[in-house]
Each structure stands twice: as C-alpha cells, then as structure tokens.
XYZ file of C-alpha atoms in Angstrom:
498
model
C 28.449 -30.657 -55.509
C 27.345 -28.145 -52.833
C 29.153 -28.550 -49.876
C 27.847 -25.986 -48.028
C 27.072 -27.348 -44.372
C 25.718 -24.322 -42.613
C 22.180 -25.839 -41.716
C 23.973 -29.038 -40.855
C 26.013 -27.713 -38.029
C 22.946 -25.287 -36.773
C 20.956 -28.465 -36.678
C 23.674 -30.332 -34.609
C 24.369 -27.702 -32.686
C 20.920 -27.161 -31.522
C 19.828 -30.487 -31.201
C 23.015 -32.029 -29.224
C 23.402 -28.206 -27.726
C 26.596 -28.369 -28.439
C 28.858 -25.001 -28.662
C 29.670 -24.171 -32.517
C 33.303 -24.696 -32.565
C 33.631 -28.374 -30.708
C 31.319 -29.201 -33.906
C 33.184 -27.356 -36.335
C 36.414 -28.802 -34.866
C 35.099 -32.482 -34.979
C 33.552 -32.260 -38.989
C 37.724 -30.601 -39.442
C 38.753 -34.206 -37.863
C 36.452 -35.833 -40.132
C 37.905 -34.533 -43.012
C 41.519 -34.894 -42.258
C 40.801 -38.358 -41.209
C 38.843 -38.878 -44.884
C 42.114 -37.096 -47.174
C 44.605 -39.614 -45.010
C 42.694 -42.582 -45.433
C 43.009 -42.060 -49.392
C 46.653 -40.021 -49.802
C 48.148 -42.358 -46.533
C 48.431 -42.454 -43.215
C 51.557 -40.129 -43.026
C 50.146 -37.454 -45.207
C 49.958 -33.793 -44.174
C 46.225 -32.446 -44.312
C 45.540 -29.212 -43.894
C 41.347 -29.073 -43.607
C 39.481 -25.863 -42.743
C 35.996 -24.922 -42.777
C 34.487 -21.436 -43.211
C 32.005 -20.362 -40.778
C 29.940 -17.996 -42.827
C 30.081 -19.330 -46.206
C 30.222 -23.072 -44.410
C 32.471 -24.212 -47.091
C 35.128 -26.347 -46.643
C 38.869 -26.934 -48.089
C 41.318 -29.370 -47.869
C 44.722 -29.233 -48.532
C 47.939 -31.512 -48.746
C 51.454 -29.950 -47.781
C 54.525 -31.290 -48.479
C 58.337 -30.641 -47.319
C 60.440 -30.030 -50.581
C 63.701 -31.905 -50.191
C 66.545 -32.741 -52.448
C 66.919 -37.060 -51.578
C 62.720 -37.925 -51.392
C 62.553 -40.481 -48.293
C 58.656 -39.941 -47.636
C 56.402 -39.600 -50.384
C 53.000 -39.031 -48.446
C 55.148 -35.779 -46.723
C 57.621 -34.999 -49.119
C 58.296 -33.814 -52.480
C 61.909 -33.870 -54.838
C 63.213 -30.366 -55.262
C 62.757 -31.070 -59.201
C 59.237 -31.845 -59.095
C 58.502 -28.962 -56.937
C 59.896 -26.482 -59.432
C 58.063 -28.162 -62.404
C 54.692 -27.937 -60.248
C 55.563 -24.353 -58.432
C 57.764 -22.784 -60.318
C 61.539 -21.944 -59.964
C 61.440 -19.962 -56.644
C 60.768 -23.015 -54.876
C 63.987 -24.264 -52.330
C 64.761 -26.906 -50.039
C 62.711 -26.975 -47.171
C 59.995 -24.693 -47.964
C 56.237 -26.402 -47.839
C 54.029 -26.335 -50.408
C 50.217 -27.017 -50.581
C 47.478 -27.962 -53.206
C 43.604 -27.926 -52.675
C 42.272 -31.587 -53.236
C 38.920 -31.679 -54.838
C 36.322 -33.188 -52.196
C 35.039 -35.280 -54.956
C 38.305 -37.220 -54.727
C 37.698 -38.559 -51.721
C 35.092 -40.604 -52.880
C 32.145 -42.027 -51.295
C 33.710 -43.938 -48.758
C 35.843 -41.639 -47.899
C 33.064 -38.602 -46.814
C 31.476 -41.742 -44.931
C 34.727 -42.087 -42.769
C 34.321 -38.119 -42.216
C 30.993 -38.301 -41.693
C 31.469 -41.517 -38.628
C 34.471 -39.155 -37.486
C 32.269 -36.159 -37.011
C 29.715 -38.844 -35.451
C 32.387 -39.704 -32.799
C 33.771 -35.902 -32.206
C 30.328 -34.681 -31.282
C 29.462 -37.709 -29.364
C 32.623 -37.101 -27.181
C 31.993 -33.757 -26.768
C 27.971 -34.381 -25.792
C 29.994 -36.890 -23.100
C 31.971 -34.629 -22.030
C 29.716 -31.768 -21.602
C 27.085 -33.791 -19.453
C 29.750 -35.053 -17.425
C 31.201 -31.166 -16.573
C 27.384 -30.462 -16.104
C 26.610 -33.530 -13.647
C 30.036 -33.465 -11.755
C 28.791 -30.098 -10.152
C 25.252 -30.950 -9.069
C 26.967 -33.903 -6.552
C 25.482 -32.986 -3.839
C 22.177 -32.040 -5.438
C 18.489 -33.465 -5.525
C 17.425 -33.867 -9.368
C 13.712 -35.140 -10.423
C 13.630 -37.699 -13.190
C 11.524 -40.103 -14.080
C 11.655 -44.128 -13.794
C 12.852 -45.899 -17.234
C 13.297 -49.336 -16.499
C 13.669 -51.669 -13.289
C 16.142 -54.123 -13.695
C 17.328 -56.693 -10.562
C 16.073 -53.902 -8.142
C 18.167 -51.193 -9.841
C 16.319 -48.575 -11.423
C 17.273 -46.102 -14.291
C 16.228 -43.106 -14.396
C 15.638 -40.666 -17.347
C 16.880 -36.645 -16.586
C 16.302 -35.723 -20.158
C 19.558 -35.334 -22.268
C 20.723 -38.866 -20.100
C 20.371 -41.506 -17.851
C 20.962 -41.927 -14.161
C 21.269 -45.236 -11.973
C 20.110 -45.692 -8.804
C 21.496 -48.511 -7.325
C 19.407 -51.204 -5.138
C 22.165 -50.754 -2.085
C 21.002 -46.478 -2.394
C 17.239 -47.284 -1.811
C 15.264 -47.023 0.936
C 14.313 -50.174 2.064
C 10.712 -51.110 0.918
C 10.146 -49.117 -1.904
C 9.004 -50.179 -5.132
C 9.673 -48.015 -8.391
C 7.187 -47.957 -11.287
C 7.879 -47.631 -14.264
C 7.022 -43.547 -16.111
C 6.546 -42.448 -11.991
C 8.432 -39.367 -11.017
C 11.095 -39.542 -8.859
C 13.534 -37.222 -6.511
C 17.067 -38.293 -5.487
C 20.459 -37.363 -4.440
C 23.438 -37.037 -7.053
C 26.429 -39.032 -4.909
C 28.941 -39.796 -7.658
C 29.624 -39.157 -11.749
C 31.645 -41.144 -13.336
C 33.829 -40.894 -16.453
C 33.007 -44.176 -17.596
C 34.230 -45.746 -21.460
C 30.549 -45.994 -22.505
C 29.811 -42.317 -21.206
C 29.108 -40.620 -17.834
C 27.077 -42.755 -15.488
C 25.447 -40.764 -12.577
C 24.366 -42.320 -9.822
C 21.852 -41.543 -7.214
C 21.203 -42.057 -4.118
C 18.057 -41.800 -1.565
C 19.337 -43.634 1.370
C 22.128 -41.071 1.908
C 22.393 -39.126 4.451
C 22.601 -35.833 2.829
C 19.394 -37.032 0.733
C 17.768 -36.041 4.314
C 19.640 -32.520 4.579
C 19.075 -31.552 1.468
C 15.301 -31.932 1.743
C 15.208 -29.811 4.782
C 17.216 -27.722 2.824
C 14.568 -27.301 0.380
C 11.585 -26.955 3.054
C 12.938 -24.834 5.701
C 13.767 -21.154 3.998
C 15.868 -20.296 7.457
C 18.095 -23.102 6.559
C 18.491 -21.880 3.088
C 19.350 -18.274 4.290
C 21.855 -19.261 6.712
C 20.133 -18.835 10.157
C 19.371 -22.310 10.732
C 22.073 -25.216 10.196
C 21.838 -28.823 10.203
C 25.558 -29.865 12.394
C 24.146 -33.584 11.999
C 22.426 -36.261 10.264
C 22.218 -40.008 11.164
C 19.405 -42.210 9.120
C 18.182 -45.735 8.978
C 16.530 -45.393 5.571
C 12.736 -45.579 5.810
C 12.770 -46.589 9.094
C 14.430 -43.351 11.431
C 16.359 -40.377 11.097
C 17.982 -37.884 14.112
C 19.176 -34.457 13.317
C 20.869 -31.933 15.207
C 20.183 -28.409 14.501
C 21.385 -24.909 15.275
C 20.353 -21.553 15.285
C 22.738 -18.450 14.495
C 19.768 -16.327 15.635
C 18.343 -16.386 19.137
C 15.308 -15.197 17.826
C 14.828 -18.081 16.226
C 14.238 -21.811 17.216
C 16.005 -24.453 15.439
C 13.839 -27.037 16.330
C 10.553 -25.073 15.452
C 11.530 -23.777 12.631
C 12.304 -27.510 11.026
C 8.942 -28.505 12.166
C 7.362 -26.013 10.901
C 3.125 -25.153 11.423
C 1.769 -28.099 12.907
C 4.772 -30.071 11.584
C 4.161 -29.165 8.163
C 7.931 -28.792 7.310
C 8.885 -32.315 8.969
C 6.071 -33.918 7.885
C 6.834 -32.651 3.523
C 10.071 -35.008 4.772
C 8.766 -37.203 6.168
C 6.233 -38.233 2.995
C 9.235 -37.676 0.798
C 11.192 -40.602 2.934
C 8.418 -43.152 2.750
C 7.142 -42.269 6.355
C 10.570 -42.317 7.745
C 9.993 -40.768 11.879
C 12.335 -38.103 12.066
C 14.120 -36.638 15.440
C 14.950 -33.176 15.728
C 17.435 -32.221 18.539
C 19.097 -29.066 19.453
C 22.756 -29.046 18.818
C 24.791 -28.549 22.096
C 29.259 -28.102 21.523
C 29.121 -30.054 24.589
C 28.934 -33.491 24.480
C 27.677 -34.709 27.274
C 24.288 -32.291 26.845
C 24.436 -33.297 23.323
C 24.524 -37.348 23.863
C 21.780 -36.327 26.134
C 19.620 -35.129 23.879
C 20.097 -37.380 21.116
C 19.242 -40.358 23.615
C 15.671 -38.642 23.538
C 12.990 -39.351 24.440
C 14.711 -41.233 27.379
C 15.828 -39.590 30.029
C 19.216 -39.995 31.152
C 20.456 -39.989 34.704
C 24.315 -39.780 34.038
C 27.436 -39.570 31.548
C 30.513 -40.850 31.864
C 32.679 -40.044 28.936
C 36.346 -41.264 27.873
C 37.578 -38.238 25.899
C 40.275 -40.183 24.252
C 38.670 -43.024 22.974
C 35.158 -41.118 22.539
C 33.511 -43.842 24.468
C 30.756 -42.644 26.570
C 28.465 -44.572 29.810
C 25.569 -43.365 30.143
C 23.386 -44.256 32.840
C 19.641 -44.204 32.785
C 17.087 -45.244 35.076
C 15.542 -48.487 34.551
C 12.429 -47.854 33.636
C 13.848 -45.596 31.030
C 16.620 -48.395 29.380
C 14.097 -49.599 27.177
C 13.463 -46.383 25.879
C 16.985 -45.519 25.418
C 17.739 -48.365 23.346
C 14.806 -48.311 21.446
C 12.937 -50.861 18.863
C 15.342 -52.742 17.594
C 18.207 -51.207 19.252
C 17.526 -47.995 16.060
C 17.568 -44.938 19.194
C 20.858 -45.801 20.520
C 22.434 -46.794 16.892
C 21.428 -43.377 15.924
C 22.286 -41.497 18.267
C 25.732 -42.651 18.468
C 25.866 -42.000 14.331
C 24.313 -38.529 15.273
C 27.132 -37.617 18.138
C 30.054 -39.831 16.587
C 30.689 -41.168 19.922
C 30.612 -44.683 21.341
C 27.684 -45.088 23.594
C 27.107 -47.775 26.324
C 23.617 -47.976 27.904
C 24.046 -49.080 31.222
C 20.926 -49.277 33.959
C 21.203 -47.462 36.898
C 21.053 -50.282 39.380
C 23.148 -52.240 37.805
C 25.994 -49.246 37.546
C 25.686 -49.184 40.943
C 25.813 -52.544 41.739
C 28.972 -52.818 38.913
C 30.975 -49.503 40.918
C 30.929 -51.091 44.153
C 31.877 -54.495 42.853
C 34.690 -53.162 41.510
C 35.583 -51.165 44.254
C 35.840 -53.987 46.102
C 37.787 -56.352 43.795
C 39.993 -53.937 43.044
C 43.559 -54.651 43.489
C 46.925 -53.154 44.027
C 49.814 -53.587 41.867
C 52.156 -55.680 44.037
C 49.114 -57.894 45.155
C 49.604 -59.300 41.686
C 50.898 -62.828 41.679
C 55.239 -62.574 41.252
C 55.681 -59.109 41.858
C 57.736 -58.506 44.971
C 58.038 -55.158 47.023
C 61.464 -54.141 44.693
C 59.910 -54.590 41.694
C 56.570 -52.836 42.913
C 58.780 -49.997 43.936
C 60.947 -50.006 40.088
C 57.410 -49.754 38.326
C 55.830 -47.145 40.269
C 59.200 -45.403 39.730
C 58.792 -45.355 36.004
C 55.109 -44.288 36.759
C 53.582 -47.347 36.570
C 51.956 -47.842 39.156
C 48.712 -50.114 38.493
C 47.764 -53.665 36.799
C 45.946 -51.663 33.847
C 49.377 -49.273 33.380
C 50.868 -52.457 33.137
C 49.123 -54.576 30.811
C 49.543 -51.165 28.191
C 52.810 -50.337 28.759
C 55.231 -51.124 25.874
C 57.473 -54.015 26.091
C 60.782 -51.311 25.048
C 59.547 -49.185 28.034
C 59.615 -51.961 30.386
C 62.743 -53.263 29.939
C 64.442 -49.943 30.225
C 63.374 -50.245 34.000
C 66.669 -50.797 35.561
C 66.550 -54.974 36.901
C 63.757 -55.892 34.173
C 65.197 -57.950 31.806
C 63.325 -59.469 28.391
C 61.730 -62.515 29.860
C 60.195 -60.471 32.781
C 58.600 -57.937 30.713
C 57.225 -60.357 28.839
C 56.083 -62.779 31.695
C 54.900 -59.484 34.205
C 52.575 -57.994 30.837
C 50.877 -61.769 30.311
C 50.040 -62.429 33.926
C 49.012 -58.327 34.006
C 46.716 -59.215 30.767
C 45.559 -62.610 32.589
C 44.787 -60.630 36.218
C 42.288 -58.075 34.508
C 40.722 -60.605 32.451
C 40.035 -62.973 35.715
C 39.161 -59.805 37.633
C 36.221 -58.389 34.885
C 34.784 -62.142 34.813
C 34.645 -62.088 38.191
C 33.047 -58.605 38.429
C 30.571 -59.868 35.396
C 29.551 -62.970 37.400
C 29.127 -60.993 40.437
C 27.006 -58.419 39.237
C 24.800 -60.863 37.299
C 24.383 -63.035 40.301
C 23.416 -60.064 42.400
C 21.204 -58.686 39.574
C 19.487 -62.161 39.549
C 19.020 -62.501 43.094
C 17.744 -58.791 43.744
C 15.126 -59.768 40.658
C 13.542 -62.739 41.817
C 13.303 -61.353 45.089
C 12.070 -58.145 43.080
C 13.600 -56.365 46.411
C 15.863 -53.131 44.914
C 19.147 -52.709 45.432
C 18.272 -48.801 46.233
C 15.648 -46.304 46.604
C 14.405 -45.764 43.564
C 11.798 -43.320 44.979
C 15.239 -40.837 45.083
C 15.358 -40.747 41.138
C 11.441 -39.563 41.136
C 10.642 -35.459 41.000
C 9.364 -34.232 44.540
C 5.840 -33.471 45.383
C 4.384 -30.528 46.965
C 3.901 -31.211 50.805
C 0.780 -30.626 52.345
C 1.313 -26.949 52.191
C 2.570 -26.506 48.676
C 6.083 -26.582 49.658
C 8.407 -27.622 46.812
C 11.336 -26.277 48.167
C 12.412 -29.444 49.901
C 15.318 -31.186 47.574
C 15.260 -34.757 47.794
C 17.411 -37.003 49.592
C 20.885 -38.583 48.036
C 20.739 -41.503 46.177
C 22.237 -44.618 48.271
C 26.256 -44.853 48.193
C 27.214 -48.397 47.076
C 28.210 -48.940 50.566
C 24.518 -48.915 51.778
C 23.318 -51.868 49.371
C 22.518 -54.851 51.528
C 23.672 -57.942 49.230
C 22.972 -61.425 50.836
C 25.728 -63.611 51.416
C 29.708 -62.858 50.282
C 30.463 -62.722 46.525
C 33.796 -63.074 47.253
C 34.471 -65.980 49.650
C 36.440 -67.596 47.001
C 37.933 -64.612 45.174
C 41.681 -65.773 46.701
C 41.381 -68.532 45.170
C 40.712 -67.819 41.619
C 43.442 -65.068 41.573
C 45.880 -67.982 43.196
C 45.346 -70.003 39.658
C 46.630 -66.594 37.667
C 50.172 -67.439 36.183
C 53.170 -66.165 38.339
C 54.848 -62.993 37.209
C 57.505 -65.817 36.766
C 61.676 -64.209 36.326
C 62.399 -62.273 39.192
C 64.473 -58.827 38.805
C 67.330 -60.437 40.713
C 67.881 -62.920 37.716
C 67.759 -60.466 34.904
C 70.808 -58.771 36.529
C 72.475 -61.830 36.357
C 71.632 -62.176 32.766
C-alpha cells in the first residue's frame, strides 16, 4: 500500500491555505490517535511523517521494567532481552515500527476524522487571527441570506453577521447585492469565529471619510468627533494640522463631491461638518449650527452647559425631532440645555428676586446662621449638599439637627424652583397673549447703515431684568408658601444638652 501523501497535503494546503506544518502536525495527531485506539489508550506512539518522501511511520515505545504494572507502556526485562537482545536494562525504552496495515480500516478512518478536525481548527484559528485585526475596518461582502432582519454576509473563506440592532434604519438587504460595513467585534465562538458588522456605528462614518478624503488619510486632516443618528443625521468635528488647509472644505470636497460619496453610502444620511474648536464654549457653538446662539453658560464640573438663543432661532436649535440638539451634545460630550432668550431673562430676574438668605430659612436662628457660615456654609444650596458627618462636626449640631436642617434645606429649594417655574410660565403666558415682549428684541438684530453709510454706531444694551415691566406682583403670596416649609425643627441649644 502506497502511503505516500505528498499531493494530499499540497492539495489541503492550498485549498484551506493552510501553512504546511499545522497540516503535517494534525495528519501526526491522526495517526497517533489511530495506533491508540487499537494498542490502548495508554500506549506510547511515536508517529512521524517525512516531508519529502511524504511517508509516514509509526512506532510504539515501551519502558523496560523488572515487575510489568502497565502493559500498553511497559515491557518485562525478560521479554525485552528475548525481543532486543541482551544489552537491554531496566529503564531503557525501546521501539518497534507497526505496519500501517495493522491499523485496519477503521482505524485510518479515525486518522483520517482526526486530521479533519486538526485542519479545521487551524482554518478557525487562522481566520480568527486574520479578522481580529481588521476591527476597525470596512470589508465588502456580499448578502447570503436574510433571516428575522439579520443578514449574513459572505467575505469569501467565511461568513459575517450583521445584526438588525447595527443597521441603519430603513434599509432593506437583497439577497447576492454587494455590501460595505464596519468590522466591530470577532468572536472565538465553539462553532468557529463569528464576525460581526456593523453600519450604524459611529466609526462606520469615519472610516468612510477616511476612505474619501486623501488629507485625512495622510494625516493633515483629523476627524476629533463623530455623533450619528443612522440614516437620518450625522455631525462631525474636524481639524486641520495645516493652516493651509481647510478642514471643512477639504471633507466636502468639489461641489460636495467628498460628502456627498458619504452621504449615498449612508442611505442619504445629511451630514454636518463643523470646525473643531479646544474650547468649548466656541465648540458647543458651532455644533448647535445652523442656529445661532446668543449665550453659554457652562458648569465645568458637571459638563452641563445653558445656552441661550434667540427665539426665533430655538426652533432651529433643537431641530426636527429634537436630532440637532441630541447630536450635538453626542458631538461635544456635554449636557446641553436650550433655553430662549426671553425666557432666561425672565427666569434670572425671577430668581434674583426669590432668592433667599440662609438664616431666612424656616428654624435657623442667628447662632446657628453664624456656626454654618463658619464651617463655610453659608447658603440653602451648600446646605442641602453638605454631608451629614460634616454637619455634625459643627460644634452645637447634634444628629437630629443635621438631619432635620438638610430636609427642610432639600424642601426650601424644591418650593423655591416651583415657585420660580410657575412664575416664569405665568409671565411667559401673559407676555404671549398680549404678544407684548418682555424686551427689545430689535437689540439682538445686526445694525444698519444710517443714512450716510455709517456702521460704526454699536447698538444699544440689551434690557437688564430690572427694566421688564411685568403686570401685577408674582409674589404677593410668596410668604406664605415658604411659611408651610417644615421647621428646621432641634435647635443647637438642645443638642448640647444631648
């Protein structure tokens, strides 16, 4: 029988492109597994196979020992020297060729389902080292099957998933079409490496301008940004390491040909391009576009920002559907609030006026005023967030009024913002149906030229909240709603009595 497997294992290796030892190694398995499933489980195999001539050999080895406890790895001393020869001594091994014919049929079948296995491992394992480094990469496949809105895709050697949750919204998949996605994740899975795509990612989006922009791929331009609602809008924030060169322009491209390659790619997905600014307040600015925004307020610990926009431009700011503010807060990371101009107005003067001062607060008394401003708190909000362990370590607090002075603190805001809410909502209500504004809007609007071209003129201050004219008092009965707020109950004179 000619055993000689050299076209064999070109033919695998080719075909499976496979490297030439994993297959050698795995047909090695085969046979070992093959000799042990006739001689025993235990036995010693020794199976090589020669890579020029392609033979192979198999051989069983055997510990000689004087008291035989293992007879599939040992051999008595006595039998050795009968089958070896006289030289032989304790402990050496010795080895015999078996024939391959031995193993029978059913045994070169269990080699041949071993070698089967091996090299589909190893084709496993291969495409999985290949895939794991393109995450991160667009790959073109084409659609194999549709099943419950997921769709698998064919790359050649194996199959991708693109999951129903990584779509963009609206698309349909047909079956043999060609299609372009983003490698997300590859996953070592028991049935084989599943890779799955995405084209609702974010990076789906970068990598495409990637791809069109050639100042991106060399470095000049960079993308800082990306926020997307799949098929629907995308923002982007760009750079240039150049100042020769535009960001912006150079993502459009001619006549938008660059943005529009995208946008085609994205199923008509509108796509914002904004310059990227280190400063936040320019860059919530611009990401806000096309609105036009008046002011920013920002809270640098709690990345919150206000920003404050005209009123005729709130609409704009928020966009369809709320998408232009969503995105631009995905774009900038921040928290943004969208707050009209007349009714920030309205809202700081309100609360300039309902303000109030620590010991106006129902229960607190001039002494204990005086012991909380001299552990630096020293208003209702420092209050309400100061730690329980921080307030009783105020000399004459005791448990109960720590606890009692932080719920009536808690209860005083929450009166106080209703009553600024209702305020500013009644106010905003009356100044509509009179439609009578609250300022001069004409002060937001770009000057005009004079009769004789002068545009030097700058235009007048907008009104202080002191100059609104509001009809009636808002606050005739604001006494009496803060008289219902629980009292700051225990009074430092009975904690030291404690």
């Amino acid at each position: 029988m000619d055993y000689n497997v050299l076209d064999a294992l070109a033919m695998i290796t080719r075909e499976k492109n496979l490297n030439r030892a994993v297959v050698i190694e795995s047909l090695v398995a085969g046979l070992q597994s093959a000799a042990r499933k006739k001689l025993g489980a235990e036995a010693i195999i020794d199976a090589r196979v020669d890579e020029v001539t392609g033979e192979m050999t198999v051989e069983q080895v055997k510990t000689v020992v004087d008291d035989l406890m293992d007879e599939d790895a040992e051999l008595n001393i006595d039998e050795a020297r009968e089958e070896f020869g006289e030289g032989i001594q304790i402990g050496d091994q010795v080895r015999w060729e078996l024939p391959l014919e031995e193993f029978g049929r059913n045994a070169i079948l269990v080699a041949k389902q071993i070698l089967v296995q091996k090299v589909r491992e190893a084709e496993r394992t291969q495409i999985f080292d290949t895939y794991k480094d393109r995450v991160g990469e667009i790959i073109t496949g084409s659609v194999q099957q549709v099943d419950r809105g997921n769709v698998l895709v064919n790359l050649g050697r194996v199959e991708a998933l693109l999951p129903f949750r990584e779509q963009i919204r609206g698309e349909k998949a047909h079956q043999g079409s060609t299609i372009r996605a983003l490698v997300i994740e590859v996953l070592d899975n028991a049935k084989g490496p599943q890779i799955i795509l995405s084209r609702s990612h974010p990076n789906f989006l970068r990598s495409l301008f990637e791809q069109e922009v050639p100042e991106i791929q060399e470095g000049i331009v960079e993308i800082k940004a990306v926020a997307r609602e799949p098929g629907s809008r995308s923002k982007i924030a760009v750079v240039s390491h150049d100042d020769r060169v535009d960001a912006v322009g150079s993502c459009v491209g001619m006549k938008g040909s660059r943005v529009q390659a995208v946008t085609r790619e994205l199923a008509g997905e509108r796509i914002d391009i904004v310059p990227w600014s280190a400063e936040i307040s320019l860059l919530i600015s611009r990401a806000l576009s096309p609105a036009e925004v008046s002011s920013i307020i920002l809270d640098e610990e709690n990345r919150e920002a206000t920003v404050v926009v005209n009123d005729d431009q709130l609409s704009k700011a928020i966009g369809k559907e709320g998408k232009n503010v969503r995105l631009a807060a995905k774009l900038t990371e921040w928290k943004i609030d969208l707050v009209a101009a007349r009714e920030f107005h309205i809202r700081q003067r309100v609360m300039q006026e309902v303000s109030m001062e620590l010991d106006e607060m129902n229960g607190i008394t001039e002494k204990l005023a005086a012991a909380l401003r001299g552990a630096g708190i020293d208003t209702i909000e420092a209050l309400a967030e100061a730690g329980y362990d921080d307030l009783v370590a105020i000399p004459g607090i005791g448990p109960k009024t720590a606890e009692s002075l932080q719920q009536t603190a808690f209860a005083t805001l929450d009166e106080l913002d209703r009553i600024i809410d209702a305020t500013v909502a009644e106010e905003l209500a009356k100044a509509e149906a009179e439609e009578k504004p609250l300022f001069d809007e004409s002060l937001f609007e770009s000057p005009t030229p004079d009769a004789t071209g002068d545009e030097s003129a700058a235009p007048a201050l907008p009104a202080s909240p002191e100059d609104v004219e509001v009809s009636g008092d808002p606050f005739a009965d604001f006494d009496t709603r803060l008289s219902e707020l629980p009292d700051a109950g225990e009074t430092p004179r009975e904690d030291e009595g404690s």
